[in-house]
Amino acid sequence: MSEILAKVIRGETIESVHRGHLIVVDGEGKTIAKIGEPETVTFWRSAAKSFQILPCILSGAADAFGFSEQEIAIACASHSGEAFHTKTVQKMLDKIGLSESDLRCGAHPSFHKETAESMIRERENPTQLNNNCSGKHAAMLAFAKHTGADLESYLSTENPVQKAIFEIISRFTGISKEDINFGVDGCSAPNFAVPISSMANAFSKLTNPGVFSDVGIENACRRIVAAQMKYPEYVGGSVRLDTKIMQALGGKLICKVGAEGVWCAGVSPSERWKNGLGIAIKIEDGNDDRARPVVVIELLRQLGIMTENAEKVLGEFSPIVLKNRMAIEVGKVAADFHS
């Protein structure tokens, strides 16, 4: 059963609650903390992107097309569609020798409010480059072209691109391919339903890849982690939670939101956490905007990962102050759990 992770308080009265599950594991797979039922199976959504681009690197496609660290970071991203994001994805497509029309992710307005409003004023329609998943799709196309897979059907589960991704998901989660349920994501790519605990273990391995005793996997993981740590603004955007966390805690972790209240992180080895950590959270009602941030920041506090400087930047996310239309403070959304 899920447990209460956050409460919405108006005045001194609890108005509503957000329940969910969370788990923290170390680099050896030992459970450090858990709340709710982390064996609950749910969709990984965009928090799986680091694993979805691994085949692009392992196959040599990323090197063949000369992908930069920024381009590797945006392949792991749910980017905001700001100008530097769309230009970066276009550069990836140029290197591959393909165009925006080869993407199969669909178009939507930029998540970045100012960019979206500017496009409306200029009567500029969003393209697939604005899609938050366009970097991931560009990396999939790179893998397809490099290996000779069919470009038109790169999202089909029968295509070598998706078969390779399923192999990676199986390897990092420890679940056989036959036992991984999947559905179609918002960007039309296959997505994976796995236990929340498996998500945490996968992120632990991503930041501590020596457990595989495979030099190729280890080097690819380190490249993915390094790119996101160095260029966190490409993973989210100027006002996005993941970007702010990684900027404030530079070098300590990588993290990634997923739709419907999912959040995962891989914490680098430290004096306290010798083998690093893997973290996975699922807000049961799928709330992305108020429950998830307060839970994430409070968990980082309880794990001793937050710093004084990070608190200055991220403290506003937990608790979140609620104000009415007269800008009067009327309550808060606050975490309520002990890991």
PDB file of N, CA, C and O in Angstrom, residues 20-47:
ATOM      1  N   GLY A  20       2.357   7.840  -2.112  1.00  0.00           N
ATOM      2  CA  GLY A  20       3.262   7.292  -3.107  1.00  0.00           C
ATOM      3  C   GLY A  20       4.207   6.263  -2.537  1.00  0.00           C
ATOM      4  O   GLY A  20       3.995   5.723  -1.436  1.00  0.00           O
ATOM      5  N   HIS A  21       5.233   5.976  -3.314  1.00  0.00           N
ATOM      6  CA  HIS A  21       6.241   4.982  -2.958  1.00  0.00           C
ATOM      7  C   HIS A  21       7.621   5.588  -3.221  1.00  0.00           C
ATOM      8  O   HIS A  21       7.791   6.361  -4.165  1.00  0.00           O
ATOM      9  N   LEU A  22       8.589   5.194  -2.427  1.00  0.00           N
ATOM     10  CA  LEU A  22       9.966   5.579  -2.719  1.00  0.00           C
ATOM     11  C   LEU A  22      10.907   4.512  -2.203  1.00  0.00           C
ATOM     12  O   LEU A  22      10.589   3.767  -1.267  1.00  0.00           O
ATOM     13  N   ILE A  23      12.074   4.445  -2.833  1.00  0.00           N
ATOM     14  CA  ILE A  23      13.099   3.510  -2.395  1.00  0.00           C
ATOM     15  C   ILE A  23      14.466   4.089  -2.702  1.00  0.00           C
ATOM     16  O   ILE A  23      14.656   4.778  -3.710  1.00  0.00           O
ATOM     17  N   VAL A  24      15.406   3.814  -1.809  1.00  0.00           N
ATOM     18  CA  VAL A  24      16.801   4.199  -1.979  1.00  0.00           C
ATOM     19  C   VAL A  24      17.639   2.948  -1.812  1.00  0.00           C
ATOM     20  O   VAL A  24      17.486   2.213  -0.824  1.00  0.00           O
ATOM     21  N   VAL A  25      18.508   2.668  -2.776  1.00  0.00           N
ATOM     22  CA  VAL A  25      19.403   1.516  -2.693  1.00  0.00           C
ATOM     23  C   VAL A  25      20.841   1.983  -2.858  1.00  0.00           C
ATOM     24  O   VAL A  25      21.096   3.036  -3.458  1.00  0.00           O
ATOM     25  N   ASP A  26      21.786   1.207  -2.323  1.00  0.00           N
ATOM     26  CA  ASP A  26      23.183   1.570  -2.526  1.00  0.00           C
ATOM     27  C   ASP A  26      23.731   0.843  -3.753  1.00  0.00           C
ATOM     28  O   ASP A  26      23.011   0.111  -4.444  1.00  0.00           O
ATOM     29  N   GLY A  27      25.008   1.060  -4.015  1.00  0.00           N
ATOM     30  CA  GLY A  27      25.621   0.509  -5.211  1.00  0.00           C
ATOM     31  C   GLY A  27      25.694  -1.002  -5.253  1.00  0.00           C
ATOM     32  O   GLY A  27      25.948  -1.577  -6.321  1.00  0.00           O
ATOM     33  N   GLU A  28      25.456  -1.636  -4.128  1.00  0.00           N
ATOM     34  CA  GLU A  28      25.454  -3.100  -4.087  1.00  0.00           C
ATOM     35  C   GLU A  28      24.037  -3.662  -4.057  1.00  0.00           C
ATOM     36  O   GLU A  28      23.838  -4.856  -3.872  1.00  0.00           O
ATOM     37  N   GLY A  29      23.052  -2.781  -4.220  1.00  0.00           N
ATOM     38  CA  GLY A  29      21.668  -3.228  -4.255  1.00  0.00           C
ATOM     39  C   GLY A  29      21.004  -3.337  -2.898  1.00  0.00           C
ATOM     40  O   GLY A  29      19.847  -3.749  -2.801  1.00  0.00           O
ATOM     41  N   LYS A  30      21.701  -2.926  -1.838  1.00  0.00           N
ATOM     42  CA  LYS A  30      21.135  -2.975  -0.494  1.00  0.00           C
ATOM     43  C   LYS A  30      20.146  -1.832  -0.296  1.00  0.00           C
ATOM     44  O   LYS A  30      20.424  -0.691  -0.658  1.00  0.00           O
ATOM     45  N   THR A  31      18.985  -2.149   0.267  1.00  0.00           N
ATOM     46  CA  THR A  31      17.975  -1.117   0.505  1.00  0.00           C
ATOM     47  C   THR A  31      18.372  -0.238   1.683  1.00  0.00           C
ATOM     48  O   THR A  31      18.597  -0.724   2.792  1.00  0.00           O
ATOM     49  N   ILE A  32      18.467   1.034   1.440  1.00  0.00           N
ATOM     50  CA  ILE A  32      18.821   2.022   2.466  1.00  0.00           C
ATOM     51  C   ILE A  32      17.563   2.586   3.117  1.00  0.00           C
ATOM     52  O   ILE A  32      17.524   2.828   4.321  1.00  0.00           O
ATOM     53  N   ALA A  33      16.539   2.796   2.304  1.00  0.00           N
ATOM     54  CA  ALA A  33      15.271   3.342   2.811  1.00  0.00           C
ATOM     55  C   ALA A  33      14.165   2.965   1.848  1.00  0.00           C
ATOM     56  O   ALA A  33      14.391   2.852   0.639  1.00  0.00           O
ATOM     57  N   LYS A  34      12.981   2.768   2.393  1.00  0.00           N
ATOM     58  CA  LYS A  34      11.831   2.549   1.519  1.00  0.00           C
ATOM     59  C   LYS A  34      10.555   2.966   2.232  1.00  0.00           C
ATOM     60  O   LYS A  34      10.443   2.869   3.454  1.00  0.00           O
ATOM     61  N   ILE A  35       9.605   3.435   1.458  1.00  0.00           N
ATOM     62  CA  ILE A  35       8.292   3.837   1.964  1.00  0.00           C
ATOM     63  C   ILE A  35       7.257   3.347   0.954  1.00  0.00           C
ATOM     64  O   ILE A  35       7.478   3.414  -0.260  1.00  0.00           O
ATOM     65  N   GLY A  36       6.144   2.849   1.453  1.00  0.00           N
ATOM     66  CA  GLY A  36       5.132   2.294   0.571  1.00  0.00           C
ATOM     67  C   GLY A  36       5.540   0.919   0.092  1.00  0.00           C
ATOM     68  O   GLY A  36       6.189   0.156   0.815  1.00  0.00           O
ATOM     69  N   GLU A  37       5.212   0.601  -1.138  1.00  0.00           N
ATOM     70  CA  GLU A  37       5.536  -0.701  -1.725  1.00  0.00           C
ATOM     71  C   GLU A  37       6.361  -0.487  -2.993  1.00  0.00           C
ATOM     72  O   GLU A  37       5.811  -0.359  -4.092  1.00  0.00           O
ATOM     73  N   PRO A  38       7.686  -0.454  -2.854  1.00  0.00           N
ATOM     74  CA  PRO A  38       8.542  -0.199  -4.010  1.00  0.00           C
ATOM     75  C   PRO A  38       8.507  -1.292  -5.079  1.00  0.00           C
ATOM     76  O   PRO A  38       9.054  -1.091  -6.173  1.00  0.00           O
ATOM     77  N   GLU A  39       7.890  -2.428  -4.773  1.00  0.00           N
ATOM     78  CA  GLU A  39       7.761  -3.463  -5.803  1.00  0.00           C
ATOM     79  C   GLU A  39       6.584  -3.178  -6.736  1.00  0.00           C
ATOM     80  O   GLU A  39       6.342  -3.936  -7.688  1.00  0.00           O
ATOM     81  N   THR A  40       5.869  -2.099  -6.476  1.00  0.00           N
ATOM     82  CA  THR A  40       4.782  -1.695  -7.367  1.00  0.00           C
ATOM     83  C   THR A  40       5.313  -1.474  -8.774  1.00  0.00           C
ATOM     84  O   THR A  40       6.341  -0.827  -8.970  1.00  0.00           O
ATOM     85  N   VAL A  41       4.610  -2.023  -9.746  1.00  0.00           N
ATOM     86  CA  VAL A  41       5.011  -1.870 -11.152  1.00  0.00           C
ATOM     87  C   VAL A  41       4.315  -0.651 -11.744  1.00  0.00           C
ATOM     88  O   VAL A  41       3.095  -0.487 -11.618  1.00  0.00           O
ATOM     89  N   THR A  42       5.089   0.212 -12.380  1.00  0.00           N
ATOM     90  CA  THR A  42       4.530   1.387 -13.040  1.00  0.00           C
ATOM     91  C   THR A  42       5.423   1.755 -14.211  1.00  0.00           C
ATOM     92  O   THR A  42       6.516   1.188 -14.379  1.00  0.00           O
ATOM     93  N   PHE A  43       4.983   2.685 -15.019  1.00  0.00           N
ATOM     94  CA  PHE A  43       5.789   3.076 -16.170  1.00  0.00           C
ATOM     95  C   PHE A  43       6.923   4.000 -15.760  1.00  0.00           C
ATOM     96  O   PHE A  43       6.760   4.903 -14.948  1.00  0.00           O
ATOM     97  N   TRP A  44       8.072   3.753 -16.359  1.00  0.00           N
ATOM     98  CA  TRP A  44       9.286   4.503 -16.084  1.00  0.00           C
ATOM     99  C   TRP A  44       9.234   5.886 -16.731  1.00  0.00           C
ATOM    100  O   TRP A  44       9.871   6.820 -16.264  1.00  0.00           O
ATOM    101  N   ARG A  45       8.491   5.973 -17.817  1.00  0.00           N
ATOM    102  CA  ARG A  45       8.335   7.196 -18.590  1.00  0.00           C
ATOM    103  C   ARG A  45       9.705   7.824 -18.908  1.00  0.00           C
ATOM    104  O   ARG A  45      10.673   7.116 -19.167  1.00  0.00           O
ATOM    105  N   SER A  46       9.807   9.136 -18.873  1.00  0.00           N
ATOM    106  CA  SER A  46      11.034   9.794 -19.341  1.00  0.00           C
ATOM    107  C   SER A  46      12.229   9.591 -18.425  1.00  0.00           C
ATOM    108  O   SER A  46      13.359   9.925 -18.815  1.00  0.00           O
ATOM    109  N   ALA A  47      12.021   9.070 -17.237  1.00  0.00           N
ATOM    110  CA  ALA A  47      13.155   8.797 -16.357  1.00  0.00           C
ATOM    111  C   ALA A  47      14.020   7.661 -16.900  1.00  0.00           C
ATOM    112  O   ALA A  47      15.115   7.414 -16.389  1.00  0.00           O
TER     113      ALA A  47
END
